[in-house]
Amino acid sequence: MVKTRLIFYYLGVIYNLYRISNFQIFCFMIILVGPVAFLEQPGRVISIAAQNAWLTSLAALFSGALIILMFSFIIKKSENPFPYLLEEHFGIIIGKFLSLIYLLVFLFITSYTLALFVNFITNNVLPDTPISILIGGLLFVGYIIIKSGLESFARLCEIIVYIGLPFSFLIIFLGSFQTPDIARLLPIGYISVKDFSLALVSNTSVLGRLFPLLTFAYFANNTAKLNSVLFKVLLTYITLMTATVLAIIVVFGANTVDILAFPIFSLVRLIDISEFINNVDIVFIGIWVLGIVGALTIFWFLACFVSQYIFNLKEFDFLAAPFSLIIATTSLLMSQNIIILNIITKHLVIYIYVLLFILIPFFIFLKSLFYSRV
Amino acid sequence: MKYLTTRKYAKQSVPPIPDRHLVTQDLTVNLADNLANLNELLESCYDIVIKEFKIATNPSINASILFFDGLVDRVTIEFNVLKPLMFGLEEVSLKDLSSYESKNVFNIIKERILSVSELETVHNLQDVIHHISSGDTIILIDGYATALVAGTRTWQSRNIDTPENEIVIFGPKEGFTETLLFNTAALRRRIKSTSFKMEAFVMGRITKTDVVLCYIENIAPYGLVNEIKSRLDKIDIDGILDTGYLKELITDERKSVFTQIEHTEKPDRVCAHLLEGRICILVDGSPMAMVMPITFPQYLIASEDYYTHYIPASFFRLLRFFALFIALLLPSLYVAVITFHHEMIPTSLYLTIAATRQGVPFPPFIEALLLEVTFEMLREAGLRLPRAVGPAVSIVGALIIGDAAVRAGLVSTPIVVVVAFTGIASFVTPAYNAGIVVRLSRFAFLFSAAILGFLGIMITFIIFITRMVSISSFGQPYLSPIAPLNLAQLSDIIIRRPWFMNVKRPYMDGMENQRRAKMPHENRGDGE
Amino acid sequence: MRKKIINSCLIILLILSSGCWSSLNINDTAVCSGLGVDITDTGKISVMVQINKSVNPQNEEGKLTEGAFVVVSGSGDSITEASRKVTLSLPRMPIWSHADLFLLGENLVTEDLSILYDFLFRNRNIRKSSYALVANKASLGKIYNSDCPMALCSARGILKILFSQEKNLGIYLPVTIKDFFIMASTPGIDPFLPMVTVRKDLEDKDILTLDGTAIFKNNKMVGDLNETESRGLYWLNTKTAGSCIVVTLSDNPENKVSLQACKINSKIRPRIKDNELVMDITCNVDFNITEIIGIVDEEDEELMVKIQNAANKKVASHIRQAVAKGQKANSDFLGFGLSISRYQPKLWENIEDDWENRFPSVRTNIEVKSNLLRSNLIFNDVFLVNKKGGKP
C-alpha cells in the first residue's frame, strides 16, 4: 500500500489538475481506433474475407466486447494507471522492463502512423513536397498539443471528433452512390472458417489500439460509467467499419479492392456530386489530418508518460521535444523505402497490436482474475 | 542605437507636488486655515469657485462654499444652498431661539436649512478634494472641523442615444453613455431586484475613476465574484479612461489575441448576461460595459436573436457560424485550390478562372494578400474618416481599387469577388472584437495555404483550435459549450432555443441557481 | 527571451524552407478534356491529349469560338513516358484530372490491353470516374480533331452524346474506367466498351458518332457488337431506362408501333436442369407508346397483347443476338460466370478453371415480359378517330 501511495505522489500534479469527462474519453478512443483503421483496415479485411468482409466487421462486435471487458476489468482491479500498473502486477523489475518495451513501441507506432500518412500525402496530394517538411509540420502541431496539456488535448479531441466522425460517414454515404451494385455482396456468408477468423483477428487487433485507455481511464471524472462509454466506442467503430467496408465492396467489388492501396481513398476520388463537386479528396484528406495528428499525438503523449515512470521523473512535458526528434528520424527512415513500410503495414503491425496491446493485458487480466489481492 | 538615445529633453526640475501631507490632513476648526490649505492645494485650478459669505445673524458666522464650475447645478446651489444659508437661518432661529443660542449651528444647518437630498459630512482634505472634483459642493463653516457635502452633481453630457456600433431592428434601442450614473440607472430600471448588486470601486492613482461591478447575487457564482474583486483590487495604475484598460489587466490569458471579455453598449444585452450569471463592469467615462466570462461561441449571439421568433433567429445564427468560417478560411481556400488543388475546380469554372488570370503578374497568394491588406486599410481608414471625406474614400476604394485594378490587369476578378465576400462575411459576426481575431488569423491561414495548400490550412487550423481550447475566460474554457461538450448549453448556441424551453441558465462552475423558469409543460400561457 | 526569439526564428525558417514545391500557377496549366492511348505502327505507345483553351467570360459574343481546343501527342516505350513526351511540345502542364474521356486506340485494343490497366489505376491523376471509349476505324487524332456540333470540344461532345443516347435511344452503355477495370479484374465477366467513329454526314463533313460496342477477352478486343447486339447488352445492363424500339405487329406488317421503355428490370440467373447448366435471362420492361403508324384501335384489348408480344419478341431477339455474339467470340461480357459465382458459388468453384471452354456452349433461356403503361396524350389512333367521325 505504501508503495502505491508513493506512485501517487509522482502523479499528484496530474491527478489534481486534470480531469477528463467521459465524453472526452470517448473522443480519445475514437481517435485512436478511427482514422488509422478507416485508412488501412478495409483493404486489409477485404483482401482476406472478400465480399464477406462486412460480416467479419460486424462479428468484431463480440470479440471487441470481450477486449473491452478485459480492459475495464484490469482498470477495476488495479490502483494505478498504466505504466505504474505494470509494476503493480509484475513487480518492479519486469514492470520497468516492460515499460521500456512499451516506450519503444509507442515511439514506433507514432513514427509508423506518421510515415504511413506522410507517404499517403506525398503519393496523392503534394507529390513534390519533401517528406521532411511534412513530418516537421505534423510533429510541430503535435508538439504544441502536448505542450498545451492533457486538458486542452482532450478538448481538441472533442473538436476532432465533431468534425471527423460526421465527415467519415459523409464520405461513405456519398461514396456509396457512385455506381454501386448491391449484387457485389453476393454470395453472402460463403466464406471459409479460416478466412473468417483471420479477418476477425485482424479487425479485433485494431481494437488493441484502445490500450491507452489503461492510462486515460484514471483521469476520468466519472469512472462508474466507463463501461458504457467503451461500448459506445465499440459500437461507433463497428458501425464505421461495417459501413466503410460495405460501401467499398458495393462500389468496387471485392476482387478490385485487392489491387488498391487505399480503397477508401479511391472511393473518395470517385465522389461526384452533380458534376460540380468532384475530386474533393483533398478536403477529406484535410479532415484525416485532424484524426491522424490526434492519433499520433496520443501515443506520443503516452511515450512521454511512460518514460516519466521509467526514469522517475517529476514532469514529462519537456520530453516532447527530444521525442519529436526521435520520431522524425524513425519515420524518415521508414518512409525511405516503399518495401519497409509495406512489410510493417502487412505483417509487423498486427503482431505488435496483438502481442502488446491484447496479449499482455490478457496476462494482467488473468493474473488479477486468479491472484486477486486480499 | 545612437539615434535612439540622442533625442533627449533637457531635464527640468519638476515642481514638487503640493505637500502630500496637506492632502491627508484633517480639517481644522478655523475656516481661514482650511481655506488657506485648500487654496494651496487648488492652486492653478482655474475652474474652482470659492465663495465666502456670512451666515446672517447675530453674531454672524463665516462660511464658504467650494465647487468646480461646470460640474455642478448652479440653480440648486443658489436656491437650495446659498439662499437658505444666508437668509433661512434667521427664520429658524426666531422660532427656536434657544436652540440657536445654545445648540449646534452645524446640526441645524444640516438638518433644517439645506434643502438638498444628498448630504454628507467629511473630515479631511482628501475627501473634500474628491467630492468637489466629482461635482459636489462643499460647505465649510467657521468653528467646525467638519465640512458638509451637498450633492449637486450635474454636468453636460451626451444624451442617451442609440448605440452606433450595435444597431438593432427589434428590441431596445437605448445605449450607454459616458456618465456612470445614467448607465447604472439604465440597468437598475431593468432589474428591479434587491439581489442585483452594484459594488463601487475607485481606481486610478490620479484619475480616481469610479468603477462599478454589477452582478446578481445568487445567480453569479460566488467564487467568480470574489475572484474578479480580488483581481480588481490588485490593479495599480495611474488612470483608467476606458474599460479597455481594465480588460487587459484582469483577463486570464493576457498574451492571447483571443478576447475573453465582451464589450457592449446596450443595457439590455448586459442585463441578459447578468441574468445568466455573468458579471459586468462599468467604468465612469466609458460607454462600454465589460461582460465576463465570455466564451468564443457567445460572440456569435446577437441580443436581437432573443427578441425575434426563434426559427428565423436560429437560421440567422447558423448563418453566422457559416459566415465565421467563410471570413476565416475563404481567401486561404481560394489560394490553396488555385495553386495546389486544380482538380477540385469544376472544369468550366477552371477555364474561366484561367482566362481571367491571363496576364496577371502576381501569384494568387500575393494577389490575395495585396487585396486583403487593402481591404483592411480601407476599413481602418473608414472608421476614422471625417464625415465629409467618407464618400470620397469609398469611391476610391470601390471603384479604383476594385474595378480599375482588374481592368489594369493587376489582379484577377475572382480574387476581388473572394475578398469582397470575405469582407461581408466578417461583418456578420455581431461582436466587433471577435471579428478582430478572425481578421488577424485570416492572414496566418493565408500564409499556410500558400505554403502547403489545404494541408497547411489544416495544420494552422489545428494550432488555432489548440490555442483556443487551452485558454479560459475566468475559469470558463474558451470554447465552452462546444469543447468540453455541454449539450444542454449547446442548444442555445448553435440555434436559438425557444423561450418556452429555456428553463435553465447556461451552467458555469459554482453556479447554484440554475433554474430560470418552470418546466415547459408547466409554463404554458393558456390560463384555466 | 533570447531563447524564444531563436525558437521562433527556427520555426519561421522551417516554414519558409518548405517553399511551395507542389504549387502550380494556374497560368502554367492546361486543362485536358480528353486523353487517348494507342500503339503506333512502329510499336511505340502514343498518348494524345485534347486541351481546352480558356474561356474569357468577358467575351462579348459569349460564343464558343472555333478552335477552342488543341490536340497534342507524344510517344514512348511506356504510357508514362509517352505522356511526359507531351510536354516536349506543350509549354504548359497538362492537368489530367479534368479529363472526362479516355479513348483507347484501335491498335491498342487489338494488340494488348494489359499495359493499360496498371497505369490507369496507379496514376493518381486519372479520374476513375471518367469514361472510356474505343476509337473505331479512325485514329485518335482524327477523332479528337474533328468537330462536334454544339460542344466545346469533341471529347466533351462524345460524352454528352453517350449520355443522351442512353436516355433517349438506348443503344450503347457508357462505361467508366472504374467499371471497365472492375469488369477486367473480376473473374466471370469480360469487359466491353462503346466505340466511337468518324463518319461523313450528308454535306460530306466529318462528324463524330457512336458506332458499336467492343467486347474483350483476355485483354484483347475479340469482336464488336453492332447496333442490335448492343441493344441486347443494353437491356441487360442499363440503369437508365429510356430505350426506344419500333415493333411491327404480326398480323399487319404495315402497322408499326414505337415504344419507349420506362422501367427495365433484368436478371441473369444460373439454373441446373437435368445436370446441365442453363442461364435464365429474364427481362421485365415497362413501355410507353410514343407513336403508331397504321390504323389500329387502341381499345382493342387484343391489340395490347399483340404489341406486348411483338415487343417481347423484339427485345428477346436483341438479347439473343448479343448472347450469340458473345458465345461466338467467347467473351462473357454479360457476366454469366459472375452470376454463377454469385448464386451458385460451389458450382463456380468447380467450373471456374474450365469456364473458358464451357462458356460458348452454355444454354440460355431468354424470357422477356413487357408491359404497356401509358399511351401518352391520345387514346386512339388519330386516323381511326377521324374515319369514324368522332369518338366511338
PDB file of C-alpha atoms in Angstrom, chain C residues 183 186-192 217 232-233 235-237 266-272 277-282 316 318-328 330-345 347-349 351-352 355-367:
ATOM      1  CA  MET C 183     -15.021  -5.964 -65.249  1.00  0.00           C
ATOM      2  CA  THR C 186     -13.339  -9.799 -61.748  1.00  0.00           C
ATOM      3  CA  PRO C 187     -13.410 -13.433 -62.826  1.00  0.00           C
ATOM      4  CA  GLY C 188     -16.527 -14.462 -64.675  1.00  0.00           C
ATOM      5  CA  ILE C 189     -17.081 -11.323 -66.655  1.00  0.00           C
ATOM      6  CA  ASP C 190     -15.321  -9.756 -69.610  1.00  0.00           C
ATOM      7  CA  PRO C 191     -15.278  -6.038 -70.277  1.00  0.00           C
ATOM      8  CA  PHE C 192     -16.985  -4.171 -73.053  1.00  0.00           C
ATOM      9  CA  LYS C 217     -11.425 -11.330 -73.871  1.00  0.00           C
ATOM     10  CA  GLY C 232     -29.225  -6.644 -76.215  1.00  0.00           C
ATOM     11  CA  LEU C 233     -26.414  -5.666 -73.895  1.00  0.00           C
ATOM     12  CA  TRP C 235     -31.437  -4.372 -71.972  1.00  0.00           C
ATOM     13  CA  LEU C 236     -29.476  -6.455 -69.527  1.00  0.00           C
ATOM     14  CA  ASN C 237     -27.238  -3.793 -68.049  1.00  0.00           C
ATOM     15  CA  SER C 266     -33.409  -7.759 -65.905  1.00  0.00           C
ATOM     16  CA  LYS C 267     -31.719 -10.680 -64.288  1.00  0.00           C
ATOM     17  CA  ILE C 268     -29.314 -13.422 -65.249  1.00  0.00           C
ATOM     18  CA  ARG C 269     -29.558 -16.470 -63.059  1.00  0.00           C
ATOM     19  CA  PRO C 270     -27.896 -19.879 -63.369  1.00  0.00           C
ATOM     20  CA  ARG C 271     -30.066 -22.956 -63.079  1.00  0.00           C
ATOM     21  CA  ILE C 272     -29.210 -26.632 -63.182  1.00  0.00           C
ATOM     22  CA  LEU C 277     -26.266 -25.538 -66.750  1.00  0.00           C
ATOM     23  CA  VAL C 278     -28.877 -23.197 -68.118  1.00  0.00           C
ATOM     24  CA  MET C 279     -28.693 -19.437 -67.830  1.00  0.00           C
ATOM     25  CA  ASP C 280     -32.117 -17.931 -67.205  1.00  0.00           C
ATOM     26  CA  ILE C 281     -32.251 -14.471 -68.631  1.00  0.00           C
ATOM     27  CA  THR C 282     -35.355 -12.586 -67.627  1.00  0.00           C
ATOM     28  CA  ALA C 316     -35.643 -11.219 -76.824  1.00  0.00           C
ATOM     29  CA  HIS C 318     -31.809  -8.357 -79.278  1.00  0.00           C
ATOM     30  CA  ILE C 319     -30.666 -10.262 -76.255  1.00  0.00           C
ATOM     31  CA  ARG C 320     -30.347 -13.496 -78.162  1.00  0.00           C
ATOM     32  CA  GLN C 321     -28.162 -11.903 -80.775  1.00  0.00           C
ATOM     33  CA  ALA C 322     -25.945 -10.376 -78.132  1.00  0.00           C
ATOM     34  CA  VAL C 323     -25.578 -13.700 -76.354  1.00  0.00           C
ATOM     35  CA  ALA C 324     -24.834 -15.448 -79.602  1.00  0.00           C
ATOM     36  CA  LYS C 325     -22.166 -12.923 -80.471  1.00  0.00           C
ATOM     37  CA  GLY C 326     -20.605 -13.282 -77.076  1.00  0.00           C
ATOM     38  CA  GLN C 327     -20.539 -17.030 -77.242  1.00  0.00           C
ATOM     39  CA  LYS C 328     -19.149 -16.955 -80.712  1.00  0.00           C
ATOM     40  CA  ASN C 330     -16.008 -16.472 -76.340  1.00  0.00           C
ATOM     41  CA  SER C 331     -16.356 -13.216 -74.477  1.00  0.00           C
ATOM     42  CA  ASP C 332     -18.537 -13.411 -71.399  1.00  0.00           C
ATOM     43  CA  PHE C 333     -19.348  -9.718 -71.370  1.00  0.00           C
ATOM     44  CA  LEU C 334     -22.837 -10.381 -69.999  1.00  0.00           C
ATOM     45  CA  GLY C 335     -21.326 -11.852 -66.877  1.00  0.00           C
ATOM     46  CA  PHE C 336     -22.711 -15.384 -66.931  1.00  0.00           C
ATOM     47  CA  GLY C 337     -19.744 -16.598 -64.923  1.00  0.00           C
ATOM     48  CA  LEU C 338     -20.149 -13.807 -62.415  1.00  0.00           C
ATOM     49  CA  SER C 339     -23.773 -14.727 -61.972  1.00  0.00           C
ATOM     50  CA  ILE C 340     -22.841 -18.344 -61.341  1.00  0.00           C
ATOM     51  CA  SER C 341     -20.228 -17.317 -58.825  1.00  0.00           C
ATOM     52  CA  ARG C 342     -22.791 -15.232 -57.026  1.00  0.00           C
ATOM     53  CA  TYR C 343     -25.719 -17.583 -56.989  1.00  0.00           C
ATOM     54  CA  GLN C 344     -24.021 -20.987 -57.242  1.00  0.00           C
ATOM     55  CA  PRO C 345     -20.649 -20.372 -55.592  1.00  0.00           C
ATOM     56  CA  LEU C 347     -20.618 -24.869 -58.744  1.00  0.00           C
ATOM     57  CA  TRP C 348     -18.452 -21.964 -59.778  1.00  0.00           C
ATOM     58  CA  GLU C 349     -15.505 -23.287 -57.812  1.00  0.00           C
ATOM     59  CA  ILE C 351     -16.059 -24.913 -63.258  1.00  0.00           C
ATOM     60  CA  GLU C 352     -14.098 -21.682 -62.879  1.00  0.00           C
ATOM     61  CA  TRP C 355     -15.215 -21.720 -67.825  1.00  0.00           C
ATOM     62  CA  GLU C 356     -13.472 -20.542 -70.961  1.00  0.00           C
ATOM     63  CA  ASN C 357     -14.257 -23.801 -72.700  1.00  0.00           C
ATOM     64  CA  ARG C 358     -17.709 -24.183 -71.299  1.00  0.00           C
ATOM     65  CA  PHE C 359     -18.998 -20.727 -71.951  1.00  0.00           C
ATOM     66  CA  PRO C 360     -19.564 -20.933 -75.713  1.00  0.00           C
ATOM     67  CA  SER C 361     -21.902 -23.843 -75.289  1.00  0.00           C
ATOM     68  CA  VAL C 362     -23.882 -22.712 -72.273  1.00  0.00           C
ATOM     69  CA  ARG C 363     -27.590 -22.896 -72.898  1.00  0.00           C
ATOM     70  CA  THR C 364     -29.658 -19.828 -72.331  1.00  0.00           C
ATOM     71  CA  ASN C 365     -33.299 -19.385 -71.678  1.00  0.00           C
ATOM     72  CA  ILE C 366     -34.480 -15.895 -72.524  1.00  0.00           C
ATOM     73  CA  GLU C 367     -37.745 -14.658 -71.159  1.00  0.00           C
TER      74      GLU C 367
END
